[in-house]
Amino acid sequence: MRAQDSATLPSAIADRPATARKTAPVTAGAAADATAEAPSAVPAAAPKAAPGAGGSAGTAQAALGVLCFSFSFPATAWALTGFGPWTATGLRGLLAGVLAALCLAAARVPLPERRHWPGLLVVSAGCVLGFPLLTTLALRTSSTAHSAVVIGVLPLATAAVAALRAGRSGARPSRLFWGSALAGAVAVLGFTLLQSHGLPGLADLYLFAALLICAAGYAEGGRISRELPGWQVIGWAVVAALPVTALTTALALPAEPVEFGGKALAGLAYTAVVSQFGGFVVWYRGMAAIGVPRASQLQLAQPLLTLIWSVLLLGEVLPAAAPVTAVVVLLCIALTQRARV
């Protein structure tokens, strides 16, 4: 925002010639009137927010986003029981785009400025198109639990992309922050390799590609959310992807088998409404409040939450190394939240 010009003296006084001015006695009443009528040159200070209030709210919003995302893989697995991977991805983006368009229209939100569109397209490519498709393809041959821990390196990738994006102009995270983030990423990566006997498969390659493009979308969305409300950021991103998701749905729906079961419909509905739209609303608001690097480290808890849901909702067997990984990751989260960013 542009700062307002400071108040100036009335023009009638300012235009008087200096030679014509005379010193006149000023009464107390006149002085009081002049003081009351003269515009103040110093603007009143805005009330200060309670210390730490914004950070606490931002952390809570980012954590809620992580909780929403932790159900995404089980929901996708449910959707795959009735839809093919391309159909599930296309319908997910199409339904989310229609919902976002209705919300934007109802709120009469104007189009974003031209300078925002490059970043919004990065969010669209990474979070609306690339990540859902690649993870859905991976879940055809990989378990939900395995996929979740591979994506566990997403927080480190997001923090790295944000730091590179900020360059020298942004604040650099401390060594404690990077060390804790790297330790958490190594823990989940080691867990992944242990479960796959040290040899990543095709599904792992899909997942690693997904986390790289998703990290770019997360970082860019967090940056834009400092200027636009979080729900508008993801809203415009899914709307921008509508031509692609609509075309994908039109081509995939008649080519892949479809079974309208209860789990399939529930999974599709969750991925469209929550995973692709609602979860991002609180996630981007949290990132804007506490910063991309710190918010991204909260996501270290996501694979562990997904492990729990995979057991409770899908009946998968929880790996023996999961509790150890959980302790390490939670300690890393605690350290990154205390570190200087």
mmCIF file of N, CA, C and O in Angstrom, residues 257-335:
data_model
loop_
_atom_site.group_PDB
_atom_site.id
_atom_site.type_symbol
_atom_site.label_atom_id
_atom_site.label_comp_id
_atom_site.label_asym_id
_atom_site.label_seq_id
_atom_site.Cartn_x
_atom_site.Cartn_y
_atom_site.Cartn_z
ATOM 1 N N PRO A 257 -12.508 -48.657 -17.133
ATOM 2 C CA PRO A 257 -13.704 -49.231 -16.476
ATOM 3 C C PRO A 257 -14.147 -48.373 -15.289
ATOM 4 O O PRO A 257 -13.324 -47.784 -14.584
ATOM 5 N N VAL A 258 -15.446 -48.317 -15.082
ATOM 6 C CA VAL A 258 -16.030 -47.518 -14.006
ATOM 7 C C VAL A 258 -17.014 -48.366 -13.227
ATOM 8 O O VAL A 258 -17.881 -49.031 -13.824
ATOM 9 N N GLU A 259 -16.887 -48.353 -11.908
ATOM 10 C CA GLU A 259 -17.832 -49.026 -11.014
ATOM 11 C C GLU A 259 -18.211 -48.045 -9.904
ATOM 12 O O GLU A 259 -17.363 -47.649 -9.110
ATOM 13 N N PHE A 260 -19.470 -47.672 -9.842
ATOM 14 C CA PHE A 260 -19.923 -46.661 -8.895
ATOM 15 C C PHE A 260 -20.221 -47.291 -7.538
ATOM 16 O O PHE A 260 -21.369 -47.417 -7.118
ATOM 17 N N GLY A 261 -19.157 -47.674 -6.837
ATOM 18 C CA GLY A 261 -19.321 -48.199 -5.491
ATOM 19 C C GLY A 261 -19.285 -47.099 -4.457
ATOM 20 O O GLY A 261 -18.870 -45.963 -4.733
ATOM 21 N N GLY A 262 -19.702 -47.426 -3.245
ATOM 22 C CA GLY A 262 -19.730 -46.419 -2.178
ATOM 23 C C GLY A 262 -18.352 -45.888 -1.841
ATOM 24 O O GLY A 262 -18.151 -44.674 -1.702
ATOM 25 N N LYS A 263 -17.371 -46.788 -1.696
ATOM 26 C CA LYS A 263 -16.013 -46.360 -1.369
ATOM 27 C C LYS A 263 -15.412 -45.528 -2.502
ATOM 28 O O LYS A 263 -14.723 -44.533 -2.248
ATOM 29 N N ALA A 264 -15.661 -45.948 -3.723
ATOM 30 C CA ALA A 264 -15.104 -45.220 -4.865
ATOM 31 C C ALA A 264 -15.641 -43.789 -4.916
ATOM 32 O O ALA A 264 -14.881 -42.829 -5.118
ATOM 33 N N LEU A 265 -16.936 -43.636 -4.714
ATOM 34 C CA LEU A 265 -17.542 -42.308 -4.748
ATOM 35 C C LEU A 265 -17.098 -41.460 -3.556
ATOM 36 O O LEU A 265 -16.852 -40.257 -3.701
ATOM 37 N N ALA A 266 -16.998 -42.090 -2.381
ATOM 38 C CA ALA A 266 -16.546 -41.347 -1.195
ATOM 39 C C ALA A 266 -15.105 -40.894 -1.360
ATOM 40 O O ALA A 266 -14.752 -39.749 -1.021
ATOM 41 N N GLY A 267 -14.262 -41.779 -1.886
ATOM 42 C CA GLY A 267 -12.869 -41.406 -2.107
ATOM 43 C C GLY A 267 -12.727 -40.293 -3.118
ATOM 44 O O GLY A 267 -11.949 -39.351 -2.929
ATOM 45 N N LEU A 268 -13.486 -40.377 -4.208
ATOM 46 C CA LEU A 268 -13.442 -39.328 -5.230
ATOM 47 C C LEU A 268 -13.921 -38.001 -4.666
ATOM 48 O O LEU A 268 -13.321 -36.945 -4.927
ATOM 49 N N ALA A 269 -15.013 -38.035 -3.894
ATOM 50 C CA ALA A 269 -15.546 -36.806 -3.313
ATOM 51 C C ALA A 269 -14.537 -36.157 -2.367
ATOM 52 O O ALA A 269 -14.351 -34.937 -2.378
ATOM 53 N N TYR A 270 -13.858 -36.974 -1.558
ATOM 54 C CA TYR A 270 -12.887 -36.415 -0.615
ATOM 55 C C TYR A 270 -11.710 -35.786 -1.357
ATOM 56 O O TYR A 270 -11.275 -34.674 -1.018
ATOM 57 N N THR A 271 -11.175 -36.491 -2.345
ATOM 58 C CA THR A 271 -10.016 -35.940 -3.048
ATOM 59 C C THR A 271 -10.366 -34.651 -3.784
ATOM 60 O O THR A 271 -9.527 -33.751 -3.893
ATOM 61 N N ALA A 272 -11.594 -34.540 -4.281
ATOM 62 C CA ALA A 272 -11.987 -33.347 -5.020
ATOM 63 C C ALA A 272 -12.271 -32.169 -4.088
ATOM 64 O O ALA A 272 -11.777 -31.051 -4.296
ATOM 65 N N VAL A 273 -13.058 -32.420 -3.040
ATOM 66 C CA VAL A 273 -13.520 -31.325 -2.182
ATOM 67 C C VAL A 273 -12.473 -30.924 -1.144
ATOM 68 O O VAL A 273 -12.241 -29.737 -0.900
ATOM 69 N N VAL A 274 -11.819 -31.901 -0.540
ATOM 70 C CA VAL A 274 -10.886 -31.617 0.556
ATOM 71 C C VAL A 274 -9.439 -31.603 0.073
ATOM 72 O O VAL A 274 -8.733 -30.604 0.227
ATOM 73 N N SER A 275 -8.994 -32.713 -0.517
ATOM 74 C CA SER A 275 -7.590 -32.807 -0.924
ATOM 75 C C SER A 275 -7.206 -31.756 -1.957
ATOM 76 O O SER A 275 -6.107 -31.205 -1.911
ATOM 77 N N GLN A 276 -8.116 -31.474 -2.890
ATOM 78 C CA GLN A 276 -7.787 -30.578 -3.990
ATOM 79 C C GLN A 276 -8.208 -29.137 -3.764
ATOM 80 O O GLN A 276 -7.732 -28.250 -4.483
ATOM 81 N N PHE A 277 -9.047 -28.884 -2.762
ATOM 82 C CA PHE A 277 -9.515 -27.508 -2.561
ATOM 83 C C PHE A 277 -9.518 -27.092 -1.096
ATOM 84 O O PHE A 277 -8.744 -26.218 -0.690
ATOM 85 N N GLY A 278 -10.349 -27.725 -0.282
ATOM 86 C CA GLY A 278 -10.499 -27.292 1.099
ATOM 87 C C GLY A 278 -9.218 -27.362 1.905
ATOM 88 O O GLY A 278 -8.903 -26.444 2.676
ATOM 89 N N GLY A 279 -8.458 -28.442 1.759
ATOM 90 C CA GLY A 279 -7.216 -28.563 2.506
ATOM 91 C C GLY A 279 -6.210 -27.494 2.149
ATOM 92 O O GLY A 279 -5.485 -26.980 3.013
ATOM 93 N N PHE A 280 -6.172 -27.123 0.870
ATOM 94 C CA PHE A 280 -5.232 -26.093 0.432
ATOM 95 C C PHE A 280 -5.590 -24.715 0.977
ATOM 96 O O PHE A 280 -4.717 -23.858 1.137
ATOM 97 N N VAL A 281 -6.871 -24.478 1.242
ATOM 98 C CA VAL A 281 -7.293 -23.180 1.770
ATOM 99 C C VAL A 281 -6.597 -22.889 3.098
ATOM 100 O O VAL A 281 -5.954 -21.858 3.282
ATOM 101 N N VAL A 282 -6.694 -23.835 4.038
ATOM 102 C CA VAL A 282 -6.060 -23.626 5.340
ATOM 103 C C VAL A 282 -4.546 -23.790 5.251
ATOM 104 O O VAL A 282 -3.796 -23.139 5.986
ATOM 105 N N TRP A 283 -4.084 -24.653 4.356
ATOM 106 C CA TRP A 283 -2.645 -24.885 4.217
ATOM 107 C C TRP A 283 -1.927 -23.626 3.744
ATOM 108 O O TRP A 283 -0.917 -23.209 4.320
ATOM 109 N N TYR A 284 -2.446 -22.974 2.719
ATOM 110 C CA TYR A 284 -1.803 -21.773 2.203
ATOM 111 C C TYR A 284 -1.922 -20.605 3.176
ATOM 112 O O TYR A 284 -1.036 -19.766 3.272
ATOM 113 N N ARG A 285 -3.034 -20.532 3.904
ATOM 114 C CA ARG A 285 -3.158 -19.481 4.918
ATOM 115 C C ARG A 285 -2.120 -19.676 6.008
ATOM 116 O O ARG A 285 -1.519 -18.718 6.490
ATOM 117 N N GLY A 286 -1.900 -20.923 6.398
ATOM 118 C CA GLY A 286 -0.882 -21.194 7.399
ATOM 119 C C GLY A 286 0.508 -20.875 6.899
ATOM 120 O O GLY A 286 1.336 -20.295 7.623
ATOM 121 N N MET A 287 0.805 -21.226 5.649
ATOM 122 C CA MET A 287 2.118 -20.938 5.080
ATOM 123 C C MET A 287 2.372 -19.443 5.003
ATOM 124 O O MET A 287 3.495 -18.971 5.233
ATOM 125 N N ALA A 288 1.347 -18.680 4.649
ATOM 126 C CA ALA A 288 1.501 -17.235 4.562
ATOM 127 C C ALA A 288 1.763 -16.620 5.933
ATOM 128 O O ALA A 288 2.477 -15.624 6.057
ATOM 129 N N ALA A 289 1.214 -17.223 6.985
ATOM 130 C CA ALA A 289 1.344 -16.671 8.337
ATOM 131 C C ALA A 289 2.685 -16.996 8.982
ATOM 132 O O ALA A 289 3.296 -16.142 9.628
ATOM 133 N N ILE A 290 3.171 -18.222 8.836
ATOM 134 C CA ILE A 290 4.386 -18.624 9.546
ATOM 135 C C ILE A 290 5.561 -18.879 8.622
ATOM 136 O O ILE A 290 6.658 -19.198 9.086
ATOM 137 N N GLY A 291 5.370 -18.714 7.311
ATOM 138 C CA GLY A 291 6.464 -18.898 6.377
ATOM 139 C C GLY A 291 6.473 -20.292 5.770
ATOM 140 O O GLY A 291 6.096 -21.268 6.420
ATOM 141 N N VAL A 292 6.931 -20.370 4.532
ATOM 142 C CA VAL A 292 6.944 -21.645 3.813
ATOM 143 C C VAL A 292 7.865 -22.671 4.474
ATOM 144 O O VAL A 292 7.463 -23.826 4.675
ATOM 145 N N PRO A 293 9.119 -22.325 4.843
ATOM 146 C CA PRO A 293 9.991 -23.358 5.419
ATOM 147 C C PRO A 293 9.436 -23.982 6.689
ATOM 148 O O PRO A 293 9.431 -25.199 6.854
ATOM 149 N N ARG A 294 8.946 -23.158 7.620
ATOM 150 C CA ARG A 294 8.467 -23.700 8.891
ATOM 151 C C ARG A 294 7.172 -24.491 8.705
ATOM 152 O O ARG A 294 6.991 -25.548 9.308
ATOM 153 N N ALA A 295 6.271 -23.970 7.885
ATOM 154 C CA ALA A 295 5.015 -24.696 7.653
ATOM 155 C C ALA A 295 5.281 -26.038 6.977
ATOM 156 O O ALA A 295 4.639 -27.044 7.293
ATOM 157 N N SER A 296 6.251 -26.058 6.061
ATOM 158 C CA SER A 296 6.514 -27.297 5.338
ATOM 159 C C SER A 296 7.010 -28.400 6.255
ATOM 160 O O SER A 296 6.775 -29.586 6.004
ATOM 161 N N GLN A 297 7.678 -28.033 7.350
ATOM 162 C CA GLN A 297 8.191 -29.066 8.243
ATOM 163 C C GLN A 297 7.090 -29.733 9.061
ATOM 164 O O GLN A 297 7.261 -30.855 9.538
ATOM 165 N N LEU A 298 5.958 -29.068 9.220
ATOM 166 C CA LEU A 298 4.822 -29.714 9.870
ATOM 167 C C LEU A 298 4.349 -30.916 9.056
ATOM 168 O O LEU A 298 3.779 -31.860 9.597
ATOM 169 N N GLN A 299 4.647 -30.880 7.768
ATOM 170 C CA GLN A 299 4.191 -31.955 6.902
ATOM 171 C C GLN A 299 5.002 -33.235 7.098
ATOM 172 O O GLN A 299 4.652 -34.274 6.539
ATOM 173 N N LEU A 300 6.069 -33.170 7.881
ATOM 174 C CA LEU A 300 6.798 -34.389 8.208
ATOM 175 C C LEU A 300 5.906 -35.377 8.957
ATOM 176 O O LEU A 300 6.158 -36.582 8.954
ATOM 177 N N ALA A 301 4.870 -34.863 9.607
ATOM 178 C CA ALA A 301 3.954 -35.748 10.325
ATOM 179 C C ALA A 301 2.940 -36.410 9.404
ATOM 180 O O ALA A 301 2.290 -37.387 9.798
ATOM 181 N N GLN A 302 2.812 -35.914 8.166
ATOM 182 C CA GLN A 302 1.771 -36.431 7.270
ATOM 183 C C GLN A 302 1.930 -37.911 6.945
ATOM 184 O O GLN A 302 0.942 -38.655 7.012
ATOM 185 N N PRO A 303 3.136 -38.392 6.584
ATOM 186 C CA PRO A 303 3.221 -39.826 6.270
ATOM 187 C C PRO A 303 2.887 -40.722 7.455
ATOM 188 O O PRO A 303 2.339 -41.815 7.274
ATOM 189 N N LEU A 304 3.186 -40.250 8.652
ATOM 190 C CA LEU A 304 2.890 -41.064 9.827
ATOM 191 C C LEU A 304 1.395 -41.107 10.104
ATOM 192 O O LEU A 304 0.850 -42.141 10.487
ATOM 193 N N LEU A 305 0.718 -39.989 9.885
ATOM 194 C CA LEU A 305 -0.738 -39.992 10.005
ATOM 195 C C LEU A 305 -1.362 -40.888 8.936
ATOM 196 O O LEU A 305 -2.310 -41.636 9.214
ATOM 197 N N THR A 306 -0.816 -40.822 7.736
ATOM 198 C CA THR A 306 -1.339 -41.667 6.665
ATOM 199 C C THR A 306 -1.148 -43.146 6.975
ATOM 200 O O THR A 306 -1.993 -43.979 6.630
ATOM 201 N N LEU A 307 -0.038 -43.489 7.645
ATOM 202 C CA LEU A 307 0.169 -44.875 8.056
ATOM 203 C C LEU A 307 -0.961 -45.352 8.963
ATOM 204 O O LEU A 307 -1.467 -46.470 8.829
ATOM 205 N N ILE A 308 -1.358 -44.471 9.885
ATOM 206 C CA ILE A 308 -2.447 -44.830 10.802
ATOM 207 C C ILE A 308 -3.745 -45.033 10.030
ATOM 208 O O ILE A 308 -4.468 -46.023 10.238
ATOM 209 N N TRP A 309 -4.046 -44.099 9.104
ATOM 210 C CA TRP A 309 -5.300 -44.225 8.342
ATOM 211 C C TRP A 309 -5.256 -45.453 7.422
ATOM 212 O O TRP A 309 -6.299 -46.067 7.171
ATOM 213 N N SER A 310 -4.064 -45.803 6.908
ATOM 214 C CA SER A 310 -3.979 -46.970 6.034
ATOM 215 C C SER A 310 -4.308 -48.253 6.783
ATOM 216 O O SER A 310 -4.864 -49.196 6.210
ATOM 217 N N VAL A 311 -3.971 -48.282 8.075
ATOM 218 C CA VAL A 311 -4.298 -49.460 8.896
ATOM 219 C C VAL A 311 -5.780 -49.463 9.253
ATOM 220 O O VAL A 311 -6.474 -50.477 9.128
ATOM 221 N N LEU A 312 -6.287 -48.310 9.687
ATOM 222 C CA LEU A 312 -7.665 -48.228 10.146
ATOM 223 C C LEU A 312 -8.686 -48.304 9.001
ATOM 224 O O LEU A 312 -9.749 -48.908 9.152
ATOM 225 N N LEU A 313 -8.367 -47.690 7.868
ATOM 226 C CA LEU A 313 -9.343 -47.597 6.777
ATOM 227 C C LEU A 313 -9.153 -48.653 5.694
ATOM 228 O O LEU A 313 -10.131 -49.061 5.055
ATOM 229 N N LEU A 314 -7.891 -49.059 5.477
ATOM 230 C CA LEU A 314 -7.610 -49.982 4.378
ATOM 231 C C LEU A 314 -7.186 -51.363 4.848
ATOM 232 O O LEU A 314 -7.056 -52.272 4.030
ATOM 233 N N GLY A 315 -6.929 -51.508 6.147
ATOM 234 C CA GLY A 315 -6.522 -52.808 6.662
ATOM 235 C C GLY A 315 -5.107 -53.204 6.322
ATOM 236 O O GLY A 315 -4.755 -54.384 6.388
ATOM 237 N N GLU A 316 -4.260 -52.243 5.954
ATOM 238 C CA GLU A 316 -2.868 -52.559 5.652
ATOM 239 C C GLU A 316 -2.103 -52.868 6.938
ATOM 240 O O GLU A 316 -2.468 -52.410 8.026
ATOM 241 N N VAL A 317 -1.023 -53.628 6.808
ATOM 242 C CA VAL A 317 -0.201 -53.997 7.961
ATOM 243 C C VAL A 317 0.816 -52.891 8.228
ATOM 244 O O VAL A 317 1.551 -52.487 7.317
ATOM 245 N N LEU A 318 0.863 -52.401 9.456
ATOM 246 C CA LEU A 318 1.778 -51.327 9.807
ATOM 247 C C LEU A 318 3.202 -51.873 9.914
ATOM 248 O O LEU A 318 3.454 -52.819 10.665
ATOM 249 N N PRO A 319 4.167 -51.316 9.191
ATOM 250 C CA PRO A 319 5.547 -51.796 9.264
ATOM 251 C C PRO A 319 6.120 -51.648 10.667
ATOM 252 O O PRO A 319 5.782 -50.710 11.392
ATOM 253 N N ALA A 320 7.011 -52.555 11.032
ATOM 254 C CA ALA A 320 7.579 -52.547 12.383
ATOM 255 C C ALA A 320 8.422 -51.309 12.645
ATOM 256 O O ALA A 320 8.535 -50.861 13.791
ATOM 257 N N ALA A 321 9.024 -50.742 11.606
ATOM 258 C CA ALA A 321 9.896 -49.583 11.789
ATOM 259 C C ALA A 321 9.128 -48.270 11.916
ATOM 260 O O ALA A 321 9.725 -47.226 12.191
ATOM 261 N N ALA A 322 7.815 -48.312 11.729
ATOM 262 C CA ALA A 322 7.030 -47.076 11.758
ATOM 263 C C ALA A 322 7.096 -46.333 13.088
ATOM 264 O O ALA A 322 7.255 -45.106 13.100
ATOM 265 N N PRO A 323 6.979 -47.000 14.256
ATOM 266 C CA PRO A 323 7.062 -46.251 15.524
ATOM 267 C C PRO A 323 8.387 -45.531 15.714
ATOM 268 O O PRO A 323 8.423 -44.391 16.201
ATOM 269 N N VAL A 324 9.492 -46.177 15.321
ATOM 270 C CA VAL A 324 10.802 -45.529 15.444
ATOM 271 C C VAL A 324 10.876 -44.295 14.551
ATOM 272 O O VAL A 324 11.347 -43.228 14.950
ATOM 273 N N THR A 325 10.399 -44.454 13.329
ATOM 274 C CA THR A 325 10.384 -43.316 12.408
ATOM 275 C C THR A 325 9.508 -42.198 12.945
ATOM 276 O O THR A 325 9.840 -41.012 12.809
ATOM 277 N N ALA A 326 8.405 -42.562 13.577
ATOM 278 C CA ALA A 326 7.499 -41.551 14.128
ATOM 279 C C ALA A 326 8.184 -40.711 15.194
ATOM 280 O O ALA A 326 8.067 -39.479 15.209
ATOM 281 N N VAL A 327 8.916 -41.336 16.068
ATOM 282 C CA VAL A 327 9.609 -40.607 17.133
ATOM 283 C C VAL A 327 10.646 -39.660 16.549
ATOM 284 O O VAL A 327 10.755 -38.494 16.941
ATOM 285 N N VAL A 328 11.427 -40.142 15.592
ATOM 286 C CA VAL A 328 12.467 -39.306 14.969
ATOM 287 C C VAL A 328 11.845 -38.108 14.267
ATOM 288 O O VAL A 328 12.313 -36.966 14.407
ATOM 289 N N VAL A 329 10.788 -38.351 13.522
ATOM 290 C CA VAL A 329 10.154 -37.273 12.772
ATOM 291 C C VAL A 329 9.536 -36.232 13.698
ATOM 292 O O VAL A 329 9.666 -35.024 13.470
ATOM 293 N N LEU A 330 8.875 -36.666 14.734
ATOM 294 C CA LEU A 330 8.267 -35.722 15.668
ATOM 295 C C LEU A 330 9.319 -34.873 16.374
ATOM 296 O O LEU A 330 9.111 -33.681 16.619
ATOM 297 N N LEU A 331 10.468 -35.459 16.700
ATOM 298 C CA LEU A 331 11.556 -34.683 17.284
ATOM 299 C C LEU A 331 12.075 -33.644 16.291
ATOM 300 O O LEU A 331 12.381 -32.507 16.665
ATOM 301 N N CYS A 332 12.168 -34.032 15.036
ATOM 302 C CA CYS A 332 12.622 -33.090 14.010
ATOM 303 C C CYS A 332 11.639 -31.940 13.844
ATOM 304 O O CYS A 332 12.030 -30.782 13.660
ATOM 305 N N ILE A 333 10.350 -32.251 13.912
ATOM 306 C CA ILE A 333 9.347 -31.197 13.822
ATOM 307 C C ILE A 333 9.491 -30.209 14.964
ATOM 308 O O ILE A 333 9.445 -28.990 14.762
ATOM 309 N N ALA A 334 9.697 -30.720 16.170
ATOM 310 C CA ALA A 334 9.856 -29.850 17.341
ATOM 311 C C ALA A 334 11.057 -28.927 17.169
ATOM 312 O O ALA A 334 11.004 -27.726 17.497
ATOM 313 N N LEU A 335 12.155 -29.459 16.637
ATOM 314 C CA LEU A 335 13.363 -28.651 16.464
ATOM 315 C C LEU A 335 13.176 -27.593 15.364
ATOM 316 O O LEU A 335 13.609 -26.444 15.530
#
